[in-house]
Amino acid sequence: MSTLVYINSRNGIAKNAYEAITYAKKLGQEVIAITTGNADDSVLATAGEYGASKVLVDRSVATDDAQQLTRVIANAVESTGANTVVFSNEIVAKSVAPRLSVRLKAGLISGAIAIPEGDTVKVNVFSGKAFGNVKINSDKKIISLLPNSIQPEQTGSACSVEEFNGNAGEAKIKLLETKKPEGEIPLPEAELVVSAGRGLKGPENWGMIEDLAKELGAATACSRPVADIGWRPHHEHVGQTGVAIRPNLYIAAGISGAIQHLAGVNGSKVIVVVNTDAEAPFFKAADYGVLGDAFEVIPRLTEAVKKFKASN
Amino acid sequence: MKILVCISKSPDTTSKIAFTDGDTKFDENGVQYIINPYDEWYALVRALELKEANGGTVTVITVGTAPDDAVIRKALAIGADDAVRIDAEPTDAYFVSMQIANHAKENGFELVMTGKETINYNGSQVGGMISEAMDLPFVSLASKMDIDGMTATLETEIVGGIQIIEVELPAVVSCAKGMAEQRIPNMRGIMAARTKPLNVVAPIEVEKLTSFNNYTMPPAKSACKMIDPENMDELVALLHQEAKVI
Ligand SMILES: Cc1cc2nc3c(=O)[nH]c(=O)nc-3n(C[C@H](O)[C@H](O)[C@H](O)COP(=O)(O)OP(=O)(O)OC[C@H]3O[C@@H](n4cnc5c(N)ncnc54)[C@H](O)[C@@H]3O)c2cc1C
Ligand SMILES: Nc1ncnc2c1ncn2[C@@H]1O[C@H](COP(=O)(O)O)[C@@H](O)[C@H]1O
């Protein structure tokens, strides 16, 4: 028996794909990766370093069309005899994994945060406020791993890459245009995030947030009201109704820490809160707190990071 | 155009999360249920706007039990024409999706809209599952949608950006922030909702592919370490040496 891992290789292979391969390897069966598109063989072969024995690539599929990807993965399950499929629960997986579940009649667990114990898998529920232990009743199983839940482990060496014809069929969704802001770090993938809220008083004050983010190599985020009034773009809004993130470090300046905001950031490994109000609820969720004015603290922090980088 | 909007209930976003029965059941004591915000603010309201612009009907559907009728009436008050409740406990996404797909197929809906995810289970599963069961295209995480005849143009979230796509209906669309603005029901809507049809339908036979064993709470966070606002060098040192994140 084997485990099939879908990896998205459109813009190189992201860290969360290596996490999924590492996770699959820990399930104890042979791991085969499946991908589409035209990434170089040398890039795809790196899947072997994390435990894949080979990578299957269907080069005829150039889009993220969920219907096409579902057919390709289902055909790969058939030809490899896999009984388990692992995804990283990123945007593409969120549309493909549920379709595959229906196509294969395989139970799907999405948002897994740990290796299965027996036949149950731990998942994030209630926006990180609790965990659920879920069991898959079907023979074939699909697990979609929450990004940044485990660390990728580089244990092996490059593997072989084989062309695969997944009979993708036609794409029914026509791509007209892609818009990506130049040079920014995409928020859902960022390991470090600097975020600010209404405490910053106005959009003209975001320069210091951007400076700190740039110095750290971090992405920028914001609270909901800040996106709603148009101080910051919508895609930066984190929380219950915005993007949910799990970076290694989340720095929040001038954000009160309302429960709906915490729901999107409480998966962060380390939280730093800068606030003038000692009673701000965010301090209860923080690892490090700075009781002070963001307008003084943030530029000072940027200087300290600069100094640290110069001496390391 | 016949539009079907899938709504689920979720605990009010400020609800205390606790469990009973040996941590196997969500503790509903004192919990206020609302329509899952993504379903209400984004899917339902955009469906109503599309109907207002192009004509047609908007039906809301939920898989749930009798107490959920209160949440369904709210959707009718906001402006849906009628409602369907499939009378079953929604414990597994596959089970829920098969019920909705079956109803949508039998009743010729041309557009099925869901929310991005439920804020209690955060599964993001139901929309994709419905689309596969109906063999239709699935547009996930749409933040804008317009319709011209049977062609829909949508903006969707992708990693670190957005893309603009086109799809021929029928299709299934999951809705995220940006689609529409919240609508507060007015008195006339609330009155009208009382007499709008709410059809209770028996579920079809479907197996459950997953089951919930129990819940656990995350480990308590250790106390926050306060840092002197004058001394950011100390914070940087801690982030490097103690937290090991930079
Ligand atoms: C259903 C629902 C869903 C929601 N979803 C989200 C969501 O996804 N994301 C989200 O963020 N919110 C969400 N909210 C809104 C949420 O409840 C809060 O209203 C919001 O997070 C508050 O934003 P804020 O902290 O930026 O502003 P405020 O609450 O106004 O807080 C500003 C903070 O800045 C501090 N401050 C002021 N001046 C300074 C200074 N000079 N230096 C440092 N600190 C300063 C203040 O002490 C205060 O703590 C939702 C609400 C509802 C009802
Ligand atoms: N019990 C249900 N009845 C009707 N629609 C539902 C139900 N559960 C989920 N949905 C829809 O599916 C979307 C995604 O839910 P989920 O897969 O649970 O995250 C929700 O936003 C709803 O639109």
Coordinates of N, CA, C and O in Angstrom, one line a residue, chain A residues 195-307:
Chain A
S195 N 1.4 43.1 11.9 CA 0.0 43.5 11.7 C -0.4 44.7 12.5 O 0.2 44.9 13.6
A196 N -1.3 45.5 12.1 CA -1.7 46.7 12.8 C -3.2 46.9 12.7 O -3.9 46.4 11.8
G197 N -3.7 47.6 13.7 CA -5.2 47.9 13.8 C -5.5 49.3 13.9 O -4.7 50.2 13.5
R198 N -6.7 49.6 14.4 CA -7.3 50.9 14.5 C -6.4 51.9 15.3 O -6.5 53.1 15.2
G199 N -5.6 51.3 16.2 CA -4.8 52.1 17.1 C -3.8 52.9 16.3 O -3.2 53.8 16.8
L200 N -3.6 52.6 15.0 CA -2.6 53.4 14.2 C -3.2 54.7 13.7 O -2.5 55.5 13.0
K201 N -4.5 54.9 13.9 CA -5.2 56.2 13.6 C -5.4 56.5 12.1 O -6.4 57.2 11.8
G202 N -4.6 56.1 11.2 CA -4.9 56.4 9.8 C -3.9 55.7 8.9 O -2.8 55.3 9.3
P203 N -4.3 55.6 7.6 CA -3.5 54.8 6.6 C -2.1 55.5 6.4 O -1.1 54.8 6.1
E204 N -2.0 56.8 6.7 CA -0.7 57.5 6.5 C 0.4 57.0 7.5 O 1.6 57.3 7.3
N205 N 0.0 56.3 8.5 CA 0.9 55.8 9.5 C 1.4 54.4 9.3 O 2.1 53.9 10.2
W206 N 1.1 53.8 8.2 CA 1.5 52.4 8.0 C 3.0 52.3 7.5 O 3.5 51.2 7.4
G207 N 3.6 53.4 7.2 CA 5.0 53.4 6.8 C 5.9 52.6 7.8 O 6.7 51.8 7.4
M208 N 5.7 52.9 9.1 CA 6.5 52.2 10.1 C 6.2 50.7 10.2 O 7.1 49.9 10.5
I209 N 5.0 50.3 9.9 CA 4.7 48.9 9.9 C 5.4 48.2 8.7 O 6.0 47.1 8.8
E210 N 5.3 48.9 7.5 CA 6.0 48.3 6.3 C 7.5 48.3 6.5 O 8.1 47.3 6.1
D211 N 8.0 49.3 7.2 CA 9.5 49.3 7.4 C 9.9 48.1 8.3 O 10.9 47.5 8.0
L212 N 9.1 47.9 9.4 CA 9.5 46.8 10.2 C 9.3 45.4 9.5 O 10.2 44.6 9.6
A213 N 8.3 45.3 8.7 CA 8.0 44.1 7.9 C 9.2 43.9 7.0 O 9.7 42.8 6.8
K214 N 9.6 44.9 6.3 CA 10.7 44.8 5.3 C 12.0 44.4 6.0 O 12.7 43.5 5.5
E215 N 12.3 45.0 7.2 CA 13.5 44.7 7.9 C 13.5 43.2 8.3 O 14.5 42.5 8.3
L216 N 12.3 42.7 8.7 CA 12.2 41.3 9.2 C 12.0 40.3 8.0 O 12.2 39.1 8.2
G217 N 11.7 40.8 6.8 CA 11.3 39.9 5.7 C 9.9 39.3 6.0 O 9.6 38.1 5.8
A218 N 9.0 40.1 6.6 CA 7.7 39.7 7.0 C 6.6 40.2 6.0 O 6.8 41.1 5.3
A219 N 5.4 39.5 6.1 CA 4.3 40.0 5.4 C 3.5 41.0 6.3 O 3.7 41.0 7.5
T220 N 2.6 41.8 5.7 CA 1.8 42.7 6.5 C 0.4 42.3 6.5 O -0.1 41.7 5.6
A221 N -0.3 42.5 7.7 CA -1.7 42.2 7.8 C -2.4 43.3 8.6 O -1.7 44.2 9.0
C222 N -3.7 43.1 8.8 CA -4.4 44.2 9.6 C -5.7 43.6 10.1 O -6.1 42.5 9.8
S223 N -6.3 44.4 11.0 CA -7.6 43.9 11.6 C -8.7 44.3 10.6 O -8.5 45.0 9.7
R224 N -9.9 43.7 10.9 CA -11.0 43.9 10.0 C -11.5 45.4 9.8 O -11.6 45.8 8.6
P225 N -11.7 46.2 10.8 CA -12.1 47.5 10.6 C -11.2 48.3 9.7 O -11.7 49.1 8.9
V226 N -9.9 48.0 9.8 CA -8.9 48.7 9.0 C -9.1 48.4 7.5 O -9.0 49.3 6.7
A227 N -9.4 47.2 7.2 CA -9.7 46.9 5.8 C -11.0 47.4 5.4 O -11.2 47.9 4.2
D228 N -12.0 47.4 6.3 CA -13.4 47.8 5.9 C -13.4 49.3 5.6 O -14.1 49.8 4.7
I229 N -12.6 50.1 6.4 CA -12.6 51.6 6.1 C -11.7 51.9 4.9 O -11.6 53.1 4.6
G230 N -11.0 50.9 4.5 CA -10.1 51.1 3.3 C -8.7 51.7 3.6 O -8.0 52.1 2.7
W231 N -8.3 51.6 4.8 CA -6.9 52.0 5.1 C -5.9 51.0 4.5 O -4.8 51.3 4.1
R232 N -6.3 49.7 4.5 CA -5.5 48.7 3.9 C -6.3 47.8 3.0 O -7.5 47.7 3.1
P233 N -5.6 47.1 2.0 CA -6.3 46.2 1.1 C -7.0 45.0 1.8 O -6.5 44.6 2.9
H234 N -8.1 44.6 1.2 CA -8.9 43.5 1.8 C -8.1 42.2 2.1 O -8.4 41.5 3.1
H235 N -7.2 41.9 1.2 CA -6.5 40.6 1.4 C -5.6 40.6 2.6 O -5.1 39.6 3.0
E236 N -5.4 41.7 3.3 CA -4.6 41.8 4.5 C -5.4 41.5 5.7 O -4.8 41.3 6.8
H237 N -6.7 41.5 5.6 CA -7.6 41.3 6.8 C -7.5 39.9 7.3 O -7.8 38.9 6.6
V238 N -7.1 39.8 8.6 CA -7.0 38.4 9.2 C -8.0 38.3 10.3 O -8.5 39.3 10.9
G239 N -8.5 37.1 10.5 CA -9.4 36.8 11.6 C -10.5 35.9 11.1 O -10.4 35.2 10.1
Q240 N -11.5 35.8 11.9 CA -12.7 34.9 11.7 C -13.2 35.0 10.3 O -13.5 34.0 9.7
T241 N -13.4 36.3 9.9 CA -14.0 36.5 8.5 C -13.0 36.8 7.5 O -13.4 37.1 6.4
G242 N -11.7 36.8 7.8 CA -10.7 37.1 6.9 C -9.8 35.9 6.6 O -10.3 34.8 6.7
V243 N -8.5 36.2 6.5 CA -7.6 35.1 6.3 C -7.2 34.5 7.6 O -7.0 35.2 8.6
A244 N -7.1 33.2 7.7 CA -6.5 32.5 9.0 C -5.1 32.2 8.7 O -4.7 31.6 7.7
I245 N -4.2 32.6 9.6 CA -2.7 32.4 9.4 C -2.1 31.7 10.6 O -2.7 31.7 11.7
R246 N -1.0 31.0 10.3 CA -0.3 30.3 11.4 C 1.2 30.6 11.2 O 2.0 29.6 11.1
P247 N 1.6 31.8 11.3 CA 3.1 32.1 11.1 C 3.9 31.7 12.4 O 3.3 31.4 13.4
N248 N 5.2 31.7 12.3 CA 6.0 31.5 13.4 C 6.0 32.7 14.4 O 6.0 32.5 15.6
L249 N 5.9 33.9 13.8 CA 5.8 35.1 14.6 C 4.8 36.0 14.1 O 4.7 36.3 12.9
Y250 N 3.9 36.5 15.0 CA 2.9 37.5 14.7 C 3.0 38.7 15.6 O 2.9 38.6 16.8
I251 N 3.3 39.8 15.0 CA 3.5 41.1 15.8 C 2.3 41.9 15.5 O 1.9 42.3 14.4
A252 N 1.5 42.3 16.6 CA 0.3 43.0 16.5 C 0.4 44.4 17.2 O 0.6 44.4 18.4
A253 N 0.3 45.4 16.4 CA 0.4 46.8 17.0 C -1.0 47.5 16.9 O -1.6 47.5 15.8
G254 N -1.5 48.0 18.0 CA -2.7 48.8 18.0 C -3.9 48.0 17.6 O -4.8 48.5 17.0
I255 N -3.9 46.7 18.0 CA -5.1 45.8 17.8 C -5.5 45.4 19.2 O -4.7 44.9 20.0
S256 N -6.8 45.5 19.4 CA -7.3 45.2 20.8 C -7.3 43.7 21.1 O -7.2 43.3 22.2
G257 N -7.4 42.8 20.0 CA -7.4 41.4 20.3 C -8.8 40.8 20.5 O -9.0 39.9 21.4
A258 N -9.8 41.4 19.8 CA -11.2 40.8 19.9 C -11.2 39.4 19.5 O -10.3 38.9 18.7
I259 N -12.1 38.6 20.0 CA -12.2 37.2 19.9 C -12.2 36.8 18.4 O -11.6 35.8 18.0
Q260 N -12.9 37.6 17.6 CA -12.9 37.3 16.1 C -11.6 37.5 15.4 O -11.3 36.9 14.4
H261 N -10.8 38.5 16.0 CA -9.5 38.7 15.4 C -8.6 37.5 15.8 O -7.9 36.9 15.0
L262 N -8.6 37.1 17.1 CA -7.8 36.0 17.6 C -8.1 34.7 16.8 O -7.2 33.9 16.6
A263 N -9.3 34.5 16.4 CA -9.7 33.3 15.7 C -8.8 33.1 14.5 O -8.6 31.9 14.1
G264 N -8.3 34.1 13.9 CA -7.5 34.0 12.7 C -6.0 33.9 12.9 O -5.3 33.6 12.0
V265 N -5.6 34.2 14.2 CA -4.1 34.3 14.4 C -3.7 33.4 15.6 O -2.5 33.4 15.8
N266 N -4.6 32.8 16.3 CA -4.2 32.0 17.5 C -3.4 30.8 17.2 O -2.9 30.1 18.1
G267 N -3.2 30.5 15.9 CA -2.4 29.4 15.5 C -0.9 29.8 15.4 O 0.0 28.9 15.2
S268 N -0.6 31.1 15.6 CA 0.8 31.6 15.5 C 1.6 31.0 16.6 O 1.1 30.8 17.7
K269 N 2.9 30.6 16.3 CA 3.7 30.0 17.3 C 4.0 31.0 18.4 O 3.9 30.7 19.6
V270 N 4.4 32.3 18.0 CA 4.7 33.3 19.0 C 4.0 34.6 18.6 O 4.0 35.0 17.5
I271 N 3.4 35.2 19.6 CA 2.6 36.4 19.4 C 3.2 37.6 20.3 O 3.5 37.4 21.5
V272 N 3.5 38.7 19.6 CA 4.0 39.9 20.3 C 2.9 41.0 20.1 O 2.4 41.2 19.0
V273 N 2.5 41.6 21.3 CA 1.5 42.6 21.2 C 2.0 43.9 21.7 O 2.7 44.0 22.8
V274 N 1.8 44.9 20.9 CA 2.1 46.3 21.3 C 0.8 47.1 21.5 O 0.1 47.2 20.5
N275 N 0.6 47.6 22.7 CA -0.7 48.3 22.9 C -0.5 49.2 24.1 O 0.2 49.0 25.0
T276 N -1.3 50.4 24.0 CA -1.2 51.4 25.1 C -2.1 51.0 26.3 O -2.0 51.7 27.3
D277 N -3.0 50.1 26.1 CA -4.0 49.8 27.1 C -3.6 48.4 27.8 O -3.7 47.4 27.1
A278 N -3.2 48.5 29.0 CA -2.8 47.3 29.8 C -4.0 46.3 29.8 O -3.8 45.1 30.0
E279 N -5.2 46.7 29.7 CA -6.4 45.9 29.7 C -6.8 45.3 28.4 O -7.7 44.5 28.3
A280 N -6.0 45.6 27.3 CA -6.4 45.0 26.0 C -6.4 43.5 26.0 O -5.4 42.9 26.5
P281 N -7.5 42.9 25.6 CA -7.5 41.4 25.7 C -6.4 40.7 25.0 O -6.1 39.5 25.3
F282 N -5.8 41.3 24.0 CA -4.7 40.6 23.2 C -3.6 40.2 24.1 O -2.9 39.2 23.9
F283 N -3.3 40.9 25.2 CA -2.2 40.5 26.1 C -2.4 39.1 26.6 O -1.4 38.4 26.9
K284 N -3.6 38.7 26.8 CA -3.9 37.4 27.4 C -3.5 36.3 26.4 O -3.2 35.1 26.8
A285 N -3.5 36.6 25.1 CA -3.1 35.6 24.1 C -1.7 35.7 23.6 O -1.2 35.0 22.8
A286 N -1.0 36.7 24.2 CA 0.4 37.0 23.7 C 1.5 36.3 24.5 O 1.3 35.8 25.6
D287 N 2.6 36.1 23.8 CA 3.8 35.5 24.5 C 4.7 36.7 25.1 O 5.2 36.6 26.1
Y288 N 4.8 37.7 24.3 CA 5.5 38.9 24.7 C 4.7 40.1 24.5 O 4.0 40.3 23.5
G289 N 4.6 41.0 25.6 CA 3.8 42.2 25.5 C 4.6 43.4 25.7 O 5.6 43.4 26.5
V290 N 4.3 44.5 25.0 CA 4.9 45.7 25.1 C 3.8 46.8 25.4 O 3.0 47.0 24.5
L291 N 3.8 47.3 26.6 CA 2.8 48.3 27.0 C 3.4 49.6 26.6 O 4.2 50.2 27.3
G292 N 2.9 50.1 25.5 CA 3.5 51.4 25.0 C 2.9 51.9 23.7 O 2.0 51.2 23.1
D293 N 3.3 53.0 23.3 CA 2.8 53.7 22.1 C 3.4 53.1 20.9 O 4.6 53.2 20.7
A294 N 2.6 52.5 20.0 CA 3.2 51.9 18.8 C 4.0 52.9 18.0 O 5.0 52.5 17.3
F295 N 3.6 54.2 18.0 CA 4.4 55.2 17.2 C 5.8 55.3 17.7 O 6.7 55.8 16.9
E296 N 6.1 55.0 19.0 CA 7.5 55.0 19.5 C 8.1 53.6 19.4 O 9.3 53.4 19.1
V297 N 7.3 52.6 19.8 CA 7.8 51.3 20.0 C 8.2 50.6 18.6 O 9.3 50.0 18.5
I298 N 7.3 50.8 17.6 CA 7.6 50.1 16.3 C 8.9 50.6 15.7 O 9.7 49.8 15.3
P299 N 9.1 51.9 15.5 CA 10.4 52.4 15.0 C 11.6 51.9 15.8 O 12.6 51.5 15.2
R300 N 11.4 51.9 17.1 CA 12.5 51.4 18.0 C 12.8 49.9 17.7 O 13.9 49.5 17.7
L301 N 11.7 49.2 17.5 CA 11.9 47.7 17.3 C 12.6 47.5 15.9 O 13.4 46.6 15.7
T302 N 12.2 48.3 14.9 CA 12.8 48.2 13.6 C 14.3 48.5 13.7 O 15.1 47.8 13.1
E303 N 14.7 49.5 14.5 CA 16.1 49.8 14.7 C 16.8 48.6 15.4 O 17.9 48.2 15.0
A304 N 16.2 48.0 16.4 CA 16.8 46.9 17.1 C 17.0 45.7 16.2 O 18.0 45.0 16.3
V305 N 16.0 45.5 15.3 CA 16.1 44.4 14.3 C 17.3 44.6 13.4 O 18.1 43.7 13.1
K306 N 17.4 45.9 13.0 CA 18.5 46.3 12.1 C 19.9 46.0 12.7 O 20.8 45.4 12.1
K307 N 20.0 46.4 14.0 CA 21.2 46.2 14.8 C 21.5 44.7 14.9 O 22.6 44.3 14.7

